[in-house]
XYZ file of C-alpha atoms in Angstrom:
426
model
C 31.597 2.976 21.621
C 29.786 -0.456 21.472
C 28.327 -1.482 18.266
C 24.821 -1.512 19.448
C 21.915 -3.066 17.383
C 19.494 -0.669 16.001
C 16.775 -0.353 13.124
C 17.257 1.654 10.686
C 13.774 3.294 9.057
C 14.226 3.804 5.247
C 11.217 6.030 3.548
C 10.919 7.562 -0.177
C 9.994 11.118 -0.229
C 6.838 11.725 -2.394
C 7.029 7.860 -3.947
C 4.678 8.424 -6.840
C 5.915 11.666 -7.808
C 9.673 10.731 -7.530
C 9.346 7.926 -9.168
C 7.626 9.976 -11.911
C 10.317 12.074 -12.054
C 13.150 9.542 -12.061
C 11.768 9.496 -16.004
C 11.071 12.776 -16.780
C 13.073 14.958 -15.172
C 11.107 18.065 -16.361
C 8.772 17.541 -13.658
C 11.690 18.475 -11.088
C 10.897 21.687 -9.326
C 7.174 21.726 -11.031
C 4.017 21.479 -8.569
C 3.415 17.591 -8.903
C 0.017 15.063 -8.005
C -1.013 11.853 -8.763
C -4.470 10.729 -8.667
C -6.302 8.219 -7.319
C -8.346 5.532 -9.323
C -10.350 6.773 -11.784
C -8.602 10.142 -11.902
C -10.696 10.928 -8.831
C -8.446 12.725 -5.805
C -4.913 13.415 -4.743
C -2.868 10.906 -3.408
C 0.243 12.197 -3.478
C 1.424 15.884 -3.765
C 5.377 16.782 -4.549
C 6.730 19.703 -1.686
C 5.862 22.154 -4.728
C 2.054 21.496 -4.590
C 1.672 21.445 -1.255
C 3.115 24.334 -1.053
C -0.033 26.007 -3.246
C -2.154 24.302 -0.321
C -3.438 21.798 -1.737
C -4.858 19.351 0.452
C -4.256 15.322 0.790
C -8.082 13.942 -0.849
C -8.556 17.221 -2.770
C -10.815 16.007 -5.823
C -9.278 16.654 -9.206
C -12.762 18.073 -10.505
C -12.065 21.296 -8.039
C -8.545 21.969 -8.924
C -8.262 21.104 -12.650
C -9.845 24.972 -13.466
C -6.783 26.430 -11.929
C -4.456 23.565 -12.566
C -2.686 25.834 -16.183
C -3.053 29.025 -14.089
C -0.699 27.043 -11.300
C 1.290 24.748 -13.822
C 0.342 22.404 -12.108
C 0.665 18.826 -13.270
C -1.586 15.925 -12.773
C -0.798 12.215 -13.749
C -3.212 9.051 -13.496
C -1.356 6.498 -11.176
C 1.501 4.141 -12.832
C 0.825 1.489 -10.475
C 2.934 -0.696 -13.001
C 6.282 2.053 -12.372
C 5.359 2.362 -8.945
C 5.872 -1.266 -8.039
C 8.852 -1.829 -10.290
C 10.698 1.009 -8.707
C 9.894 -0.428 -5.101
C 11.269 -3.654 -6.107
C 14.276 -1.983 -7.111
C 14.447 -0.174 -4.117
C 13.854 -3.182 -1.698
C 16.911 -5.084 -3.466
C 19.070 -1.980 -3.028
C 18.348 -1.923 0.801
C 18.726 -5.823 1.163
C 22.666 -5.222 0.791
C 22.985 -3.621 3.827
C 21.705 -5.514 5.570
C 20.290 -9.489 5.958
C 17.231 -8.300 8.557
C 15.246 -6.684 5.994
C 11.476 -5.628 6.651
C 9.466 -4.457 3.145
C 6.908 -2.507 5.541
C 4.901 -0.848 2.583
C 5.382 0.273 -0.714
C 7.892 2.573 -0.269
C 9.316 2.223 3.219
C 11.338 -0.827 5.033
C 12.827 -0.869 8.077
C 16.029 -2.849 8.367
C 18.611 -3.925 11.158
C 21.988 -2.554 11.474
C 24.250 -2.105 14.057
C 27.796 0.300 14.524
C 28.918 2.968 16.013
C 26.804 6.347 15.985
C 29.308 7.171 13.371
C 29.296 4.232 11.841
C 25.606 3.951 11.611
C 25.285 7.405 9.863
C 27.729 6.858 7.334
C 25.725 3.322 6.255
C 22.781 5.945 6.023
C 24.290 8.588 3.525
C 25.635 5.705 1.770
C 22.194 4.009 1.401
C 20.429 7.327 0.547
C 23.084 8.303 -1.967
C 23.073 4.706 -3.852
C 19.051 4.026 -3.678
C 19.493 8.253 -5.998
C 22.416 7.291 -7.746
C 21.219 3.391 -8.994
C 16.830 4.099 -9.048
C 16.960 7.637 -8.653
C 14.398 8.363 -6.133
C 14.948 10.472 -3.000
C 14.668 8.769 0.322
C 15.028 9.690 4.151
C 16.596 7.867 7.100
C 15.915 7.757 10.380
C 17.890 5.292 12.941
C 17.272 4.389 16.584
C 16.788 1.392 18.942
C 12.973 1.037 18.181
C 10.536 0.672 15.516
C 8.762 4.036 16.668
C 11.114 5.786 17.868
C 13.220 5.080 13.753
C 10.239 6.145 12.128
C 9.862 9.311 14.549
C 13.714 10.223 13.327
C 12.969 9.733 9.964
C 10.092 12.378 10.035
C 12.661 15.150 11.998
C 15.135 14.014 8.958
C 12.717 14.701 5.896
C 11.216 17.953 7.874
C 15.145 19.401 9.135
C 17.700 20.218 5.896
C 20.074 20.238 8.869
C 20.347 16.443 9.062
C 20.839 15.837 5.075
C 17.917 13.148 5.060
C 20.049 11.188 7.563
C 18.643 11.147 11.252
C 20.719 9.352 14.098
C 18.504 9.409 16.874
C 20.991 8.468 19.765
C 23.740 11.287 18.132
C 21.293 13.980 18.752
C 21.324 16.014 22.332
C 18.769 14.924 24.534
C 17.945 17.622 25.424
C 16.784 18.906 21.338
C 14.708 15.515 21.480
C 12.575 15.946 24.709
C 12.009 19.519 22.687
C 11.000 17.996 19.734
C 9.290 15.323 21.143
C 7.076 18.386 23.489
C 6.633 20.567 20.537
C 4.889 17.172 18.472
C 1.279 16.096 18.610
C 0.883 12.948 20.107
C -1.521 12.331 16.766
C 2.370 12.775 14.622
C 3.512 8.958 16.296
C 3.577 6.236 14.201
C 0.141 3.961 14.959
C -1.611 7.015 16.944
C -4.634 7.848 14.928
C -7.568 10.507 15.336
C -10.057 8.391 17.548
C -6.962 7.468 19.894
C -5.414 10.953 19.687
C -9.082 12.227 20.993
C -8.766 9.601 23.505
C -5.391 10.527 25.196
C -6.394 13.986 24.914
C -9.006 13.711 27.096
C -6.273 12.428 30.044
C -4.021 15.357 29.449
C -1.570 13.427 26.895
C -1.346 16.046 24.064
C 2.385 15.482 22.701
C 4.499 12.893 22.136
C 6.720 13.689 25.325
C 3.333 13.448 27.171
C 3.014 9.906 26.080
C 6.596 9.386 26.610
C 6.646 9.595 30.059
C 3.463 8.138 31.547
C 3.379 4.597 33.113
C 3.667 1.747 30.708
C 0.922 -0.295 32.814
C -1.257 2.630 34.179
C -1.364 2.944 29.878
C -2.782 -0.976 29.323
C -5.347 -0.871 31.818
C -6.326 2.266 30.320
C -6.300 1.507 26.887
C -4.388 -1.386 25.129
C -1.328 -3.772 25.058
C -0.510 -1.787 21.541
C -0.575 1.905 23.261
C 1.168 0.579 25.727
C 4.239 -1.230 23.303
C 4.113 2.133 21.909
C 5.174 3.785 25.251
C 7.768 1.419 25.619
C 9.398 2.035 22.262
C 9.559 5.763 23.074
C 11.207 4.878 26.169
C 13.659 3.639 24.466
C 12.741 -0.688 24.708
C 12.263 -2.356 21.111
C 8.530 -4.454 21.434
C 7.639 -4.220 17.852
C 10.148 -7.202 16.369
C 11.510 -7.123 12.775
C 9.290 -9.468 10.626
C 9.986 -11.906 8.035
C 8.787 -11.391 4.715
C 5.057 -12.569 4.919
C 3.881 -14.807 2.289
C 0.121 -14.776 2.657
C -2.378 -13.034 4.176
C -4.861 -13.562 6.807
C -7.361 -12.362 3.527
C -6.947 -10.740 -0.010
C -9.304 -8.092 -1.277
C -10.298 -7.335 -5.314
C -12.456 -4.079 -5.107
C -12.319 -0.953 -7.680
C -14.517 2.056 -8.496
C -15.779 1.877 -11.479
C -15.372 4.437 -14.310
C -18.655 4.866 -15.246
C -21.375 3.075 -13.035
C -22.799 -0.690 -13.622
C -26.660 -0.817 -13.997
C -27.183 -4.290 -15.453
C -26.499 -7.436 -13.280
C -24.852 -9.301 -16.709
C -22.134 -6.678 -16.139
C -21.627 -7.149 -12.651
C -21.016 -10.821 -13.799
C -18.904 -9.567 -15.603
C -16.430 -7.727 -12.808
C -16.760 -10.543 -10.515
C -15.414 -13.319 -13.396
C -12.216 -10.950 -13.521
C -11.705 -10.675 -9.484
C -12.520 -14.230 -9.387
C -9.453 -14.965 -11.829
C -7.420 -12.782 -10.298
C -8.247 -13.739 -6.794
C -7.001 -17.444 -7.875
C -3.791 -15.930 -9.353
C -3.247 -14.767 -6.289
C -3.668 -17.249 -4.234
C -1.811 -19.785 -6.187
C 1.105 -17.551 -6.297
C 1.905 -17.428 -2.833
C 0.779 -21.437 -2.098
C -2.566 -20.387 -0.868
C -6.129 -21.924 -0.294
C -9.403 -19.966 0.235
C -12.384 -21.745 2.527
C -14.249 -18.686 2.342
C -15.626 -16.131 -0.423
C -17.636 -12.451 -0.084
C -18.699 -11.288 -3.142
C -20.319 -7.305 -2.199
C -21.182 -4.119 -4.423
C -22.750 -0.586 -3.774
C -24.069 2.270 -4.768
C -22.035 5.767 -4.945
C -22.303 7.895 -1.550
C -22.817 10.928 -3.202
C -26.079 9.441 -5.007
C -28.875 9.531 -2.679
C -31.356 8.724 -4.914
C -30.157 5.002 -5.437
C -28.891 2.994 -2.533
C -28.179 -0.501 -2.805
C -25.266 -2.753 -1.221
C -25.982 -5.850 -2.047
C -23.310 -8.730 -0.234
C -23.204 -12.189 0.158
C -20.755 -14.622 2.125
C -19.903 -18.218 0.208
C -18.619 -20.995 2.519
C -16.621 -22.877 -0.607
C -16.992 -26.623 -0.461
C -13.315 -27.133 0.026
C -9.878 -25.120 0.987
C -9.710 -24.047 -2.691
C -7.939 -21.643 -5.334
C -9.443 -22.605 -8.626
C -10.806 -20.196 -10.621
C -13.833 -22.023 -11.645
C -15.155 -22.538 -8.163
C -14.131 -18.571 -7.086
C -15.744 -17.126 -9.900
C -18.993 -19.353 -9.593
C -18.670 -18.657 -5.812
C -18.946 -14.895 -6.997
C -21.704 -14.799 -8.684
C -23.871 -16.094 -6.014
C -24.041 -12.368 -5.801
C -25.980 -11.480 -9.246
C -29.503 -12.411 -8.114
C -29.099 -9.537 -5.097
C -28.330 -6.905 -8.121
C -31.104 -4.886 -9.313
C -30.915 -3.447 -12.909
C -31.489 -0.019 -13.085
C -29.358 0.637 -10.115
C -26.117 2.940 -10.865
C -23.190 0.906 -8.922
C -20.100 2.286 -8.345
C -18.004 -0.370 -6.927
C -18.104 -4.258 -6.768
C -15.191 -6.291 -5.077
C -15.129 -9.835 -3.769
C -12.849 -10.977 -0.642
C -11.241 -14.661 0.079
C -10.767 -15.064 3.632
C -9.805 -18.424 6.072
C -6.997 -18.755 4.012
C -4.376 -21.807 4.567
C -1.408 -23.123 2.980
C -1.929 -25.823 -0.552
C -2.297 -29.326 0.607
C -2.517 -28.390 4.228
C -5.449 -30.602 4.691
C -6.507 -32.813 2.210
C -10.029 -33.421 1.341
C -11.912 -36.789 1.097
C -12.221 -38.473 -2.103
C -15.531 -38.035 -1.998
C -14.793 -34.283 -2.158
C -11.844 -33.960 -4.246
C -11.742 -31.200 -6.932
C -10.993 -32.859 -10.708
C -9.793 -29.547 -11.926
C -7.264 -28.506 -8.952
C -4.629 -30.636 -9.493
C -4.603 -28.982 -12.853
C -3.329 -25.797 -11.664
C -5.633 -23.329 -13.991
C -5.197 -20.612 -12.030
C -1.393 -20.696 -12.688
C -2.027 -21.178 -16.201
C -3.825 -18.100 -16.497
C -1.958 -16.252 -14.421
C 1.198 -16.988 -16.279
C -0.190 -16.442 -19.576
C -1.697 -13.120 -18.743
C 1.887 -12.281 -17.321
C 3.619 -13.099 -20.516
C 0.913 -11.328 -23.220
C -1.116 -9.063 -20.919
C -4.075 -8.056 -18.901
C -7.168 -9.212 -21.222
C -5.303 -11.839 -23.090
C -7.376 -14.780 -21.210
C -9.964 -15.456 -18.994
C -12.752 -17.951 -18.197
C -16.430 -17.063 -18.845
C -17.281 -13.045 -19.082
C -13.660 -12.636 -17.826
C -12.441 -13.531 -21.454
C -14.353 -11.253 -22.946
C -12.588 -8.354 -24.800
C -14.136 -5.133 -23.418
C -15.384 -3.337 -20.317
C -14.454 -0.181 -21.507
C -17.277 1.897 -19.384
C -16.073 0.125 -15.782
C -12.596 -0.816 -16.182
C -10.911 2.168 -14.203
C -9.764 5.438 -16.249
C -6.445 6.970 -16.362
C -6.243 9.801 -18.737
C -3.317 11.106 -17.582
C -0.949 8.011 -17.352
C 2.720 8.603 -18.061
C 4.452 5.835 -19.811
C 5.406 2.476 -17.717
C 8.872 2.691 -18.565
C 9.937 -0.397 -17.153
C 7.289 -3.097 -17.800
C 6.269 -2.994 -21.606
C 8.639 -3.094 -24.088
C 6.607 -0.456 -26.595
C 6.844 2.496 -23.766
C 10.534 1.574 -22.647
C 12.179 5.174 -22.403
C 14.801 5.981 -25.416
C 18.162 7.674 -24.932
C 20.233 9.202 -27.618
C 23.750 10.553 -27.117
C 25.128 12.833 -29.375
């Protein structure tokens, strides 16, 4: 047979709880969650606690009473594992192949090409060495779209009888168009509730539904998207592999707080620490912000108080020093009242553009930009930690009541030296 191109869709079952358990392997076969921010919700749920029914969301407040009574076990997340692990991951996949797309945290699609046989023997082997080398369990679905890869991977993780390998062109046709008519059109990748509602209403209720309608007929209807997504379960690739992007059309600094802000000083406070990291950020990836949104608000479940207080900066100049961000943010303080419990604050840097893309008049020129302070700090906070340095109320040591809570965080075995893991061999 030819060696067709296809796209292989690589996914890690339960991320946060496998990569939990890739360090403590007494959590294997235990009822599993991690939690969101601030120990709030569910996030993630190993096959054992869903199993008990425990719902994506569910609050940790409602199930810690029965949480001994179920053994089950709840963890703060380790966003510091979680993103090591992927990294690890992400290199692992690269050798396979030189079309590589990072899609999320713990899923990539990449592009292959073989035989049927061919192409599911480069999926066992790429399952098998991402357990054997990170030790995290992952699923893999191939076929000759984007949709149609992630559709096989889903049959793979929910059918023992493909091993966690899915070839979708090696499967009878006629066990697809049954799958594919047993499926909710809501279970395709990009299909969400509002839309699902929406094809509903014109008699599309599973995927084969959705499958076989008119391409066009679906544009005029609805979109150019819905309609790409026809396409790719017909079996023609219109979502292309992407390069690694190196910006973003905007970056976003927002966090509940532990305990709510009620003074505007503190508020200062949060948006001199997004303001530093926001200029980390950008200077990382060679990035300039024109534009600044500073916001904060008031709990939904706290009727009594409602405030959410915004404001949009236009910055002088296409600009990622810290000094300008963070004064940029606190164009917000005069809109906070004191008194009023906040639960959130964030700021956003949008119109972003590449360093040195357009260089300002002299008249305009920024003395402390060609210093590259950002950098500095970002670097120095990289080498001695999170609270080492800052500028203004962002240096200050403390913020214990907002900074966000995890009481149940395992240890980062892979990023601090004092909570590496120790082995002993007899």
């Amino acid at each position: 047979m030819q060696r067709m191109p296809q796209i292989a869709h690589v996914d890690v079952n339960c991320f946060y709880a496998s990569a939990e358990r890739a360090f403590n392997p007494s959590l294997e076969g235990k009822p599993v969650i991690v939690l969101s921010n601030n120990d709030g919700c569910a996030v993630t749920r190993s096959p054992e606690a869903k199993a008990l029914g425990i719902a994506m969301g569910e609050p940790w407040f409602k199930l810690a009473p029965r949480a001994k009574e179920w053994g089950l076990v709840a963890l703060s997340s380790n966003y510091e594992l979680y993103g090591d692990i992927s990294a690890r991951v992400m290199e692992l996949l690269g050798r396979y192949s030189a079309w590589l797309e990072v899609y999320s945290i713990d899923e990539a699609f990449l592009g292959v090409k073989g035989t049927p046989a061919e192409l599911v023997a480069m999926g066992r082997s790429m399952k098998s060495a991402v357990q054997r080398n990170v030790g995290v369990p992952v699923c893999v679905g191939i076929a000759p779209t984007k949709t149609l890869a992630k559709l096989a991977n889903k049959w793979a993780k929910n059918n023992p009888a493909f091993g966690g390998v899915c070839h979708w062109d090696s499967v009878p046709a006629a066990v697809r168009e049954d799958l594919m008519g047993r499926l909710s059109v809501e279970e395709i990748w990009g299909i969400a509730g509002r839309l699902t509602r929406r094809l509903n209403v014109r008699g599309i209720f599973t995927i084969a539904d959705l499958a076989g309608v008119d391409p066009v007929k679906i544009r005029d209807k609805f979109n150019v998207v819905v309609m790409r997504t026809v396409l790719e379960l017909q079996g023609t690739p219109c979502i292309p592999m992407e390069e690694e992007r190196i910006g973003r059309d905007q970056l976003i600094f927002s966090r509940s707080f532990a305990k709510p802000i009620t003074t505007a000083a503190d508020i200062g406070q949060v948006m001199s620490v997004y303001g530093q990291q926001a200029s980390a950020r950008l200077a990382k990836h060679g990035l300039q912000a024109k534009i600044l949104t500073a916001f904060a608000g008031t709990s939904h479940f706290n009727p009594k108080d409602t405030s959410y207080p915004s404001v949009c900066v236009p910055l002088p100049m296409p600009t990622a020093d810290p000094v300008i961000l963070t004064k940029a943010a606190h164009a917000l303080l005069p809109r906070i009242v004191d008194g009023i419990r906040y639960a959130r604050a964030g700021i956003m840097v949008t119109d972003l553009r590449p360093t040195g893309n357009q260089a300002p008049l002299s008249l305009f020129e920024n003395p402390y930009e060609e210093r590259h302070i950002g950098e500095l700090l970002e670097d120095v906070t990289r080498r001695y930690g999170r609270g080492s340095i800052g500028l203004g109320f962002a240096g200050i040591r403390g913020g214990p009541d907002w900074t966000m809570k995890r009481d149940m965080l395992s240890p980062r075995y892979t990023t601090h030296w004092d909570e590496l893991p120790l082995v002993k061999a007899a």
